[in-house]
Short mmCIF file of C-alpha atoms in Angstrom, two decimals:
data_model
loop_
_atom_site.label_atom_id
_atom_site.label_comp_id
_atom_site.label_asym_id
_atom_site.label_seq_id
_atom_site.Cartn_x
_atom_site.Cartn_y
_atom_site.Cartn_z
CA MET U 1411 0.23 0.60 0.02
CA ALA U 1412 1.35 3.22 -1.59
CA GLU U 1413 1.53 5.95 1.63
CA SER U 1414 1.58 8.47 -0.59
CA ILE U 1415 -1.97 7.90 -1.75
CA LEU U 1416 -3.57 7.56 1.62
CA ASN U 1417 -6.05 9.45 2.65
CA LEU U 1418 -5.96 11.54 5.63
CA ASN U 1419 -8.58 13.28 6.07
CA SER U 1420 -11.16 10.18 5.50
CA PRO U 1421 -14.85 11.05 7.31
CA LYS U 1422 -15.59 7.71 6.73
CA GLU U 1423 -12.21 6.71 9.12
CA ASN U 1424 -13.62 9.23 11.76
CA ILE U 1425 -16.86 7.97 11.56
CA LEU U 1426 -15.03 4.08 12.55
CA PHE U 1427 -13.32 5.89 14.77
CA MET U 1428 -16.26 7.41 17.19
CA LEU U 1429 -17.21 4.23 16.17
CA GLY U 1430 -15.30 2.24 18.96
CA HIS U 1431 -15.38 5.00 20.87
CA PHE U 1432 -18.98 4.45 21.39
CA ALA U 1433 -18.59 0.66 21.53
CA THR U 1434 -15.79 1.46 24.99
CA ASP U 1435 -18.18 3.57 26.96
CA ILE U 1436 -20.24 2.06 26.24
CA SER U 1437 -19.50 -0.73 28.59
CA HIS U 1438 -18.25 2.42 30.82
CA GLY U 1439 -22.10 4.30 30.98
CA SER U 1440 -24.07 1.06 31.76
CA LEU U 1441 -21.38 0.21 34.96
CA PRO U 1442 -23.38 3.54 37.39
CA ILE U 1443 -26.61 1.16 36.15
CA ILE U 1444 -25.51 -1.77 36.81
CA LEU U 1445 -23.98 -0.94 40.27
CA ALA U 1446 -28.05 0.76 40.68
CA TYR U 1447 -29.80 -2.72 40.03
CA MET U 1448 -27.62 -5.02 42.45
CA TYR U 1449 -27.71 -2.01 45.06
CA GLN U 1450 -31.21 -2.31 44.57
CA ALA U 1451 -30.80 -6.21 44.37
CA GLY U 1452 -28.78 -5.94 48.15
CA LYS U 1453 -26.12 -7.30 46.58
CA LEU U 1454 -24.14 -3.60 47.75
CA ASP U 1455 -25.33 -2.29 51.03
CA SER U 1456 -24.58 1.64 51.00
CA TYR U 1457 -23.06 4.64 48.29
CA SER U 1458 -20.35 4.49 49.63
CA ASP U 1459 -19.79 0.78 47.86
CA VAL U 1460 -21.71 1.98 44.79
CA ALA U 1461 -19.36 4.78 45.21
CA MET U 1462 -15.63 2.67 46.38
CA LEU U 1463 -16.48 0.39 42.29
CA MET U 1464 -16.38 3.44 40.51
CA MET U 1465 -13.21 5.05 42.51
CA ALA U 1466 -12.24 1.51 41.71
CA ASN U 1467 -12.69 1.74 37.74
CA THR U 1468 -10.40 4.94 37.87
CA ILE U 1469 -7.35 3.46 40.33
CA LEU U 1470 -5.55 1.74 37.07
CA ASN U 1471 -7.53 4.08 34.38
CA ALA U 1472 -4.92 6.88 35.80
CA ILE U 1473 -1.76 4.64 36.51
CA VAL U 1474 -1.85 3.69 32.95
CA GLN U 1475 -2.88 6.22 31.01
CA PRO U 1476 0.06 8.68 30.91
CA PHE U 1477 1.62 5.41 29.72
CA ALA U 1478 -0.42 4.23 26.83
CA GLY U 1479 -1.12 7.23 25.40
CA ASN U 1480 3.08 7.61 25.61
CA LEU U 1481 3.12 4.02 23.81
CA ALA U 1482 0.44 5.67 21.23
CA ASP U 1483 3.18 7.96 20.67
CA SER U 1484 6.12 6.10 20.20
CA LYS U 1485 4.61 4.06 17.59
CA PRO U 1486 1.98 3.15 15.16
CA ARG U 1487 -0.29 0.68 17.70
CA PRO U 1488 -3.67 1.05 16.72
CA TYR U 1489 -4.25 -2.24 18.02
CA LEU U 1490 -4.77 -0.66 21.64
CA MET U 1491 -8.38 0.77 20.35
CA SER U 1492 -9.36 -3.05 20.30
CA LEU U 1493 -7.21 -4.23 23.29
CA GLY U 1494 -8.73 -1.89 24.70
CA ILE U 1495 -12.54 -1.75 23.95
CA ALA U 1496 -12.25 -5.94 24.53
CA LEU U 1497 -11.15 -4.88 27.94
CA SER U 1498 -13.98 -2.88 28.72
CA PHE U 1499 -16.64 -4.85 28.26
CA SER U 1500 -14.72 -7.90 29.49
CA GLY U 1501 -14.66 -5.59 32.99
CA VAL U 1502 -18.60 -5.30 32.48
CA MET U 1503 -20.11 -8.98 31.33
CA PHE U 1504 -19.53 -10.42 34.45
CA ILE U 1505 -20.01 -8.50 37.18
CA GLY U 1506 -23.75 -9.50 37.60
CA LEU U 1507 -23.32 -13.03 38.17
CA VAL U 1508 -20.37 -12.54 40.54
CA GLU U 1509 -21.32 -13.07 44.29
CA ASN U 1510 -17.26 -12.62 45.33
CA GLN U 1511 -15.81 -8.99 46.00
CA ILE U 1512 -12.17 -9.45 45.22
CA LEU U 1513 -13.76 -10.67 42.05
CA LEU U 1514 -16.46 -7.77 41.74
CA TYR U 1515 -13.70 -5.93 42.19
CA SER U 1516 -11.19 -6.67 39.74
CA LEU U 1517 -13.85 -6.69 36.73
CA VAL U 1518 -14.76 -3.25 37.56
CA CYS U 1519 -10.71 -2.19 37.23
CA LEU U 1520 -10.53 -4.73 34.08
CA ASN U 1521 -12.40 -2.15 32.32
CA GLY U 1522 -10.64 1.08 33.95
CA LEU U 1523 -7.55 -0.39 32.53
CA GLY U 1524 -9.70 -0.77 28.66
CA SER U 1525 -11.09 2.62 29.46
CA ALA U 1526 -7.75 3.70 29.50
CA ILE U 1527 -5.51 1.92 27.20
CA PHE U 1528 -8.71 2.75 24.51
CA HIS U 1529 -8.71 7.10 24.65
CA PRO U 1530 -4.94 7.41 24.26
CA ALA U 1531 -5.18 4.95 20.84
CA GLY U 1532 -8.43 6.21 19.25
CA GLY U 1533 -7.20 9.97 19.80
CA LYS U 1534 -5.02 9.66 18.34
CA MET U 1535 -5.66 8.11 14.83
CA ALA U 1536 -8.55 10.53 15.09
CA ASN U 1537 -6.34 13.43 15.26
CA THR U 1538 -4.02 11.93 12.31
CA PHE U 1539 -7.14 11.39 10.49
CA GLY U 1540 -8.84 14.97 10.69
CA LYS U 1541 -6.09 18.06 10.57
CA ALA U 1542 -7.70 20.01 8.50
CA LYS U 1543 -11.15 19.94 10.90
CA LEU U 1544 -9.24 19.22 13.82
CA GLY U 1545 -12.23 20.78 16.25
CA LYS U 1546 -14.73 18.68 13.80
CA SER U 1547 -12.58 15.23 13.76
CA MET U 1548 -12.16 15.27 17.03
CA SER U 1549 -15.94 16.36 18.49
CA ILE U 1550 -17.07 13.30 16.39
CA PHE U 1551 -14.83 10.81 18.11
CA SER U 1552 -15.89 11.85 21.29
CA VAL U 1553 -19.73 12.01 20.36
CA GLY U 1554 -18.89 8.60 20.34
CA GLY U 1555 -17.91 8.32 23.94
CA ASN U 1556 -21.20 10.43 24.96
CA ALA U 1557 -23.33 8.12 22.47
CA GLY U 1558 -21.76 5.11 25.22
CA MET U 1559 -21.71 6.54 27.39
CA ALA U 1560 -25.98 7.88 27.24
CA ALA U 1561 -26.77 4.32 25.09
CA GLY U 1562 -25.44 2.44 27.99
CA PRO U 1563 -28.39 3.26 30.50
CA PHE U 1564 -31.47 1.95 27.49
CA TYR U 1565 -29.06 -1.28 26.60
CA PHE U 1566 -28.70 -2.86 29.98
CA THR U 1567 -32.12 -1.75 31.24
CA GLY U 1568 -34.04 -3.13 28.53
CA LEU U 1569 -31.79 -6.35 28.83
CA TYR U 1570 -32.27 -6.06 32.23
CA ILE U 1571 -36.59 -6.17 31.95
CA LEU U 1572 -35.52 -9.19 30.43
CA PHE U 1573 -32.66 -11.20 32.00
CA GLY U 1574 -31.57 -9.41 34.99
CA LEU U 1575 -28.18 -9.21 35.98
CA ASN U 1576 -27.24 -11.45 33.54
CA ALA U 1577 -27.83 -8.74 31.14
CA THR U 1578 -24.35 -7.93 31.47
CA LEU U 1579 -23.09 -11.19 29.01
CA ALA U 1580 -24.65 -8.62 25.84
CA MET U 1581 -22.32 -6.09 27.21
CA CYS U 1582 -19.74 -7.41 24.63
CA VAL U 1583 -21.68 -7.06 21.00
CA PRO U 1584 -20.96 -4.06 20.38
CA GLY U 1585 -17.07 -4.30 21.77
CA LEU U 1586 -17.01 -7.92 18.97
CA ILE U 1587 -17.78 -6.14 16.18
CA MET U 1588 -15.56 -2.63 16.43
CA ILE U 1589 -12.45 -5.04 16.76
CA ILE U 1590 -13.13 -7.24 13.41
CA ILE U 1591 -13.70 -4.16 12.11
CA TYR U 1592 -10.19 -2.57 13.71
CA THR U 1593 -8.19 -5.48 12.66
CA LEU U 1594 -9.41 -6.43 8.84
CA LYS U 1595 -8.03 -1.82 9.14
CA ASN U 1596 -5.07 -2.62 11.40
CA ARG U 1597 -1.92 -2.62 8.29
CA TYR U 1598 -3.55 0.82 6.73
CA TYR U 1599 -3.79 2.88 10.28
CA VAL U 1600 0.13 2.09 9.95
CA VAL U 1601 0.53 3.51 7.20
CA ALA U 1602 -1.24 6.20 7.99
CA CYS U 1603 0.46 6.51 11.02
CA ARG U 1604 3.46 6.28 10.10
CA GLN U 1605 2.89 9.21 7.02
CA GLU U 1606 2.47 11.24 9.67
CA GLN U 1607 4.69 10.74 12.30
CA LYS U 1608 7.23 11.76 8.55
CA LYS U 1609 4.82 15.06 7.86
CA VAL U 1610 4.96 15.94 11.96
CA ALA U 1611 9.04 14.82 12.20
CA LYS U 1612 9.32 17.15 9.49
CA ALA U 1613 7.04 19.99 10.29
CA LYS U 1614 9.43 19.60 13.51
CA ALA U 1615 12.54 20.23 12.49
CA GLN U 1616 11.50 23.37 11.09
CA SER U 1617 9.22 24.44 13.46
CA GLU U 1618 10.35 26.73 16.70
CA GLU U 1619 6.92 26.11 18.09
CA GLN U 1620 6.93 24.71 21.77
CA GLU U 1621 4.84 23.56 23.96
CA ASN U 1622 2.91 24.99 26.34
CA ILE U 1623 2.88 23.00 29.31
CA ARG U 1624 2.18 25.39 32.63
CA GLY U 1625 -1.18 26.43 30.10
CA PHE U 1626 -2.04 22.15 30.38
CA ILE U 1627 -1.41 21.79 33.95
CA ILE U 1628 -4.36 24.78 34.31
CA LEU U 1629 -6.48 23.72 31.36
CA VAL U 1630 -6.18 19.53 33.04
CA CYS U 1631 -7.37 21.21 35.91
CA VAL U 1632 -10.15 22.39 35.47
CA LEU U 1633 -10.97 19.41 33.42
CA PHE U 1634 -10.62 17.83 37.52
CA LEU U 1635 -13.43 19.80 38.33
CA ARG U 1636 -15.85 18.76 36.04
CA SER U 1637 -14.23 15.15 36.65
CA ALA U 1638 -15.26 15.92 40.34
CA GLY U 1639 -18.75 16.73 38.84
CA TRP U 1640 -20.20 15.01 36.24
CA PHE U 1641 -18.49 11.41 37.19
CA SER U 1642 -20.53 12.35 40.67
CA PHE U 1643 -23.16 12.99 38.87
CA MET U 1644 -23.62 10.51 37.23
CA ALA U 1645 -22.88 7.42 39.22
CA PHE U 1646 -25.71 9.34 41.68
CA LEU U 1647 -27.98 10.47 38.95
CA SER U 1648 -30.73 7.22 39.00
CA LEU U 1649 -30.00 6.72 42.73
CA TYR U 1650 -30.93 10.72 43.46
CA TYR U 1651 -33.96 10.03 40.98
CA MET U 1652 -35.06 6.87 43.16
CA HIS U 1653 -35.32 8.34 46.64
CA ASN U 1654 -34.64 11.74 46.68
CA LEU U 1655 -37.12 12.55 43.95
CA ASN U 1656 -39.01 9.00 43.72
CA ILE U 1657 -39.21 7.90 40.24
CA SER U 1658 -39.09 3.98 39.47
CA ASP U 1659 -35.83 2.46 38.91
CA GLU U 1660 -36.74 2.06 35.60
CA LEU U 1661 -37.54 5.06 34.59
CA ALA U 1662 -34.65 6.23 36.73
CA THR U 1663 -32.33 4.69 34.75
CA LEU U 1664 -33.93 6.12 31.02
CA LEU U 1665 -34.01 9.47 32.22
CA ASN U 1666 -30.16 8.78 33.43
CA GLY U 1667 -29.23 7.76 29.99
CA MET U 1668 -31.53 10.71 28.38
CA VAL U 1669 -29.91 13.55 29.68
CA CYS U 1670 -26.39 11.62 28.97
CA LEU U 1671 -28.13 11.58 24.94
CA CYS U 1672 -28.52 15.04 25.17
CA GLY U 1673 -25.08 15.63 25.54
CA ALA U 1674 -24.05 13.49 23.06
CA ILE U 1675 -25.32 15.45 20.01
CA ALA U 1676 -24.51 18.86 22.04
CA THR U 1677 -21.13 17.21 21.31
CA TYR U 1678 -21.09 16.80 17.91
CA PHE U 1679 -22.27 20.72 17.58
CA GLY U 1680 -19.32 21.80 20.55
CA GLY U 1681 -16.36 21.39 18.18
CA THR U 1682 -18.16 22.54 14.92
CA ILE U 1683 -18.62 25.38 16.39
CA SER U 1684 -14.89 26.49 18.39
CA ASP U 1685 -13.78 25.77 14.82
CA ARG U 1686 -15.15 29.48 13.62
CA ILE U 1687 -15.14 30.83 16.29
CA GLY U 1688 -12.30 29.81 18.97
CA PHE U 1689 -11.83 26.81 21.46
CA ASN U 1690 -11.03 28.86 24.51
CA LYS U 1691 -13.99 30.57 24.13
CA MET U 1692 -16.66 27.37 22.95
CA VAL U 1693 -15.05 26.03 26.67
CA THR U 1694 -15.84 29.80 29.02
CA ILE U 1695 -19.13 30.24 27.44
CA SER U 1696 -20.65 27.03 27.54
CA SER U 1697 -19.48 26.28 31.30
CA LEU U 1698 -20.09 29.49 32.55
CA LEU U 1699 -23.98 29.13 30.79
CA SER U 1700 -23.77 25.30 32.06
CA VAL U 1701 -23.94 26.59 36.43
CA PRO U 1702 -27.11 28.68 36.43
CA PHE U 1703 -29.19 24.61 35.45
CA ILE U 1704 -27.51 22.13 37.36
CA VAL U 1705 -27.83 24.92 40.71
CA SER U 1706 -31.24 24.67 39.97
CA PHE U 1707 -32.17 21.81 39.49
CA THR U 1708 -29.96 21.31 43.16
CA PHE U 1709 -33.59 23.36 45.38
CA THR U 1710 -36.32 21.62 43.22
CA SER U 1711 -38.38 19.15 44.91
CA ASN U 1712 -40.77 18.92 41.22
CA PRO U 1713 -39.13 15.36 38.67
CA LEU U 1714 -40.29 16.91 35.38
CA LEU U 1715 -38.66 20.63 36.33
CA ALA U 1716 -35.75 17.93 37.57
CA THR U 1717 -35.27 16.93 34.01
CA LEU U 1718 -35.87 19.64 32.14
CA LEU U 1719 -32.73 21.92 34.18
CA LEU U 1720 -30.60 18.53 32.80
CA ILE U 1721 -31.55 18.95 29.30
CA PRO U 1722 -29.96 21.95 29.00
CA PHE U 1723 -27.13 21.51 31.11
CA SER U 1724 -25.64 18.59 29.76
CA VAL U 1725 -26.11 19.65 26.21
CA LEU U 1726 -23.66 23.23 27.45
CA PHE U 1727 -21.61 21.50 29.90
CA PHE U 1728 -21.18 18.67 26.59
CA THR U 1729 -20.48 21.27 24.12
CA GLY U 1730 -17.39 22.37 25.41
CA MET U 1731 -15.44 18.77 25.79
CA SER U 1732 -14.16 18.63 22.51
CA PRO U 1733 -12.58 21.80 22.47
CA THR U 1734 -11.21 20.57 25.79
CA VAL U 1735 -9.56 17.70 23.88
CA VAL U 1736 -8.61 20.27 20.84
CA ILE U 1737 -6.76 23.10 23.56
CA GLY U 1738 -4.82 19.70 25.02
CA GLN U 1739 -3.40 18.99 22.06
CA LYS U 1740 -2.62 22.19 20.95
CA PHE U 1741 -0.32 22.92 23.88
CA LEU U 1742 1.30 18.97 24.06
CA CYS U 1743 1.95 19.11 20.18
CA HIS U 1744 4.37 16.66 20.51
CA HIS U 1745 2.38 14.75 22.58
CA VAL U 1746 -0.94 14.14 21.02
CA GLY U 1747 -1.52 11.09 22.23
CA MET U 1748 -1.01 11.69 25.67
CA ALA U 1749 -2.05 15.01 25.39
CA THR U 1750 -5.29 13.00 24.81
CA GLY U 1751 -5.23 10.06 27.25
CA PHE U 1752 -4.91 13.14 29.51
CA THR U 1753 -8.08 15.10 27.91
CA ILE U 1754 -10.85 12.31 27.89
CA GLY U 1755 -9.39 9.89 30.09
CA LEU U 1756 -6.65 10.28 33.21
CA SER U 1757 -8.28 13.64 33.46
CA MET U 1758 -12.81 12.26 33.47
CA SER U 1759 -11.14 9.17 35.84
CA PHE U 1760 -10.45 11.82 38.55
CA GLY U 1761 -13.70 11.57 38.96
CA GLY U 1762 -14.10 8.24 40.95
CA LEU U 1763 -11.26 9.01 43.29
CA VAL U 1764 -13.80 11.78 44.64
CA ALA U 1765 -16.46 10.15 44.33
CA PRO U 1766 -15.82 7.71 47.72
CA LEU U 1767 -16.26 11.46 49.92
CA VAL U 1768 -19.21 12.33 47.95
CA GLY U 1769 -20.62 9.02 48.72
CA ARG U 1770 -19.71 9.28 52.41
CA LEU U 1771 -21.42 13.25 52.50
CA GLY U 1772 -24.51 11.43 50.73
CA ASP U 1773 -24.58 8.40 52.81
CA ALA U 1774 -23.57 11.22 56.49
CA PHE U 1775 -25.38 13.87 55.27
CA GLY U 1776 -28.75 12.37 52.57
CA ILE U 1777 -28.28 12.59 48.80
CA GLU U 1778 -29.31 15.98 47.84
CA TYR U 1779 -26.16 16.51 49.50
CA VAL U 1780 -24.52 14.45 46.42
CA MET U 1781 -26.01 16.69 44.19
CA TYR U 1782 -24.82 20.33 45.72
CA ALA U 1783 -20.87 19.02 45.33
CA VAL U 1784 -21.95 18.55 41.84
CA ALA U 1785 -23.17 21.90 41.70
CA ALA U 1786 -19.26 23.49 43.59
CA PHE U 1787 -17.76 21.50 41.15
CA ILE U 1788 -19.61 22.78 37.82
CA THR U 1789 -19.72 25.64 39.13
CA THR U 1790 -15.13 25.90 40.33
CA ALA U 1791 -14.75 24.55 37.28
CA ALA U 1792 -16.38 27.02 35.21
CA VAL U 1793 -14.71 30.36 36.79
CA THR U 1794 -11.11 28.23 36.37
CA THR U 1795 -12.01 28.07 32.66
CA LEU U 1796 -11.59 32.34 31.67
CA VAL U 1797 -7.79 31.86 33.34
CA ILE U 1798 -7.18 29.22 30.83
CA PRO U 1799 -4.25 30.10 27.73
CA LYS U 1800 -5.94 31.58 24.19
CA ILE U 1801 -4.32 28.74 21.48
CA PRO U 1802 -4.61 30.67 18.25
CA VAL U 1803 -8.87 30.21 16.11
CA ASN U 1804 -8.25 27.56 13.17
CA ARG U 1805 -8.86 29.12 9.62
#
C-alpha cells in the first residue's frame, strides 16, 4: 500500500473511530446503572459501596493512561484500540453474576483499564485523520464516547427487564463488532500513522513551536474539577431520582440515559462551532452558561422540572468537551496521544477518586448533598476556564 495515496482527511475513518469510542464507553456508561440495580437487589449495602466500586474503576485507569498515551505516540499501534475495547466490555460482562467481592472489584478495574488503553490510541487516530478540521474531527470522536455513555443505560435496562442482572453478558456485542473491523483495517492504520509521523517530524524540524506545559497543567486542573462534578453526578443520578424524587428504578435509568444522549448530540456541535469562533471561547461560554441550570436542579423537588433543567445543563456541559481535547493537543503538540489520554481519559477518571468522598457525604447527610457537591465542582470549573491560555482560532 503506497503511503502517498492515503487520505488522512477521511470522514469514513472518523466515523469508525467514533464507533470504537461508542463500543468502549457503552460498557463504562452502563456501569453506574448496573451498580444501582445491584444496590437495589441488595448486593451492595450503601452509597459508599457504589462509590468505592466507581473509584476502583478509575485506579488502573489513572495509572495506565499516561503510559498508554506514550505508547500511542512512540510508535504506530492502532491495535491498542481493539485491546482497549476488549478489556472494557470484559470488565462488565460478568459483574452481574459474581458474588465474590474481590472478583467484583477486579472486573470493575479491568473495565477502567480498557478505557485507559483505548482513549489515547483512538484520540491520536482521530487527530491523524482530522487535521483539516481538527475541532470537527475530535467532536465526532467525542460523540462516540458520549453516545456510548448515553446508550449504556438504555441498552442495559432493556435487557435487564428481560434477563435481570444476567443481562451484563450482552455488553460484549458492540465491542466484538468493532474489534473485527479494526483488525481488518489494522495494516491501513499503521501505514497512515507512519505517514503522519513523517509529516510531523518534518514540520517539527522546520518550526520553533514549543509545547505549553503551564497551559496544559491549567487545562488539566479545569478538567479535574469538571470530572469530579460529572462523575459524581452520573454515579448517583439514578439513585437521586429513585430516592429523592421518588421515580421508579426503570424510569430513573432511562432519564439518566436521556441526559447523556442530549450531551452526546451537543458534543458534535461544540467541536464544529469551535473551529470557527475559537476553542477557548467555546469552552468558557458553554461552561459558564451551564452553571445556573445545575444549581437550579439541586433546589427542585419536582421530577419533571428537574429533568427539564438537566437537558440544557447537559447540552452546555458537553458543548465544551471536544474543544478541551483540541486545546490539550495544541498545548502538547508533540505528544498528541499523551494529551488525549489526559484530556479524555485521565482527567475524567479523576472523578472516580472523588466519588467515594461524595458517597460518604450522601450517606451522612442525604443524597441531595451529593448534588450540592456536584454543583460546586461544576461552578468552580466554569470560573477557572477564564484563566486557560488562549490558542489560535483555526482558519
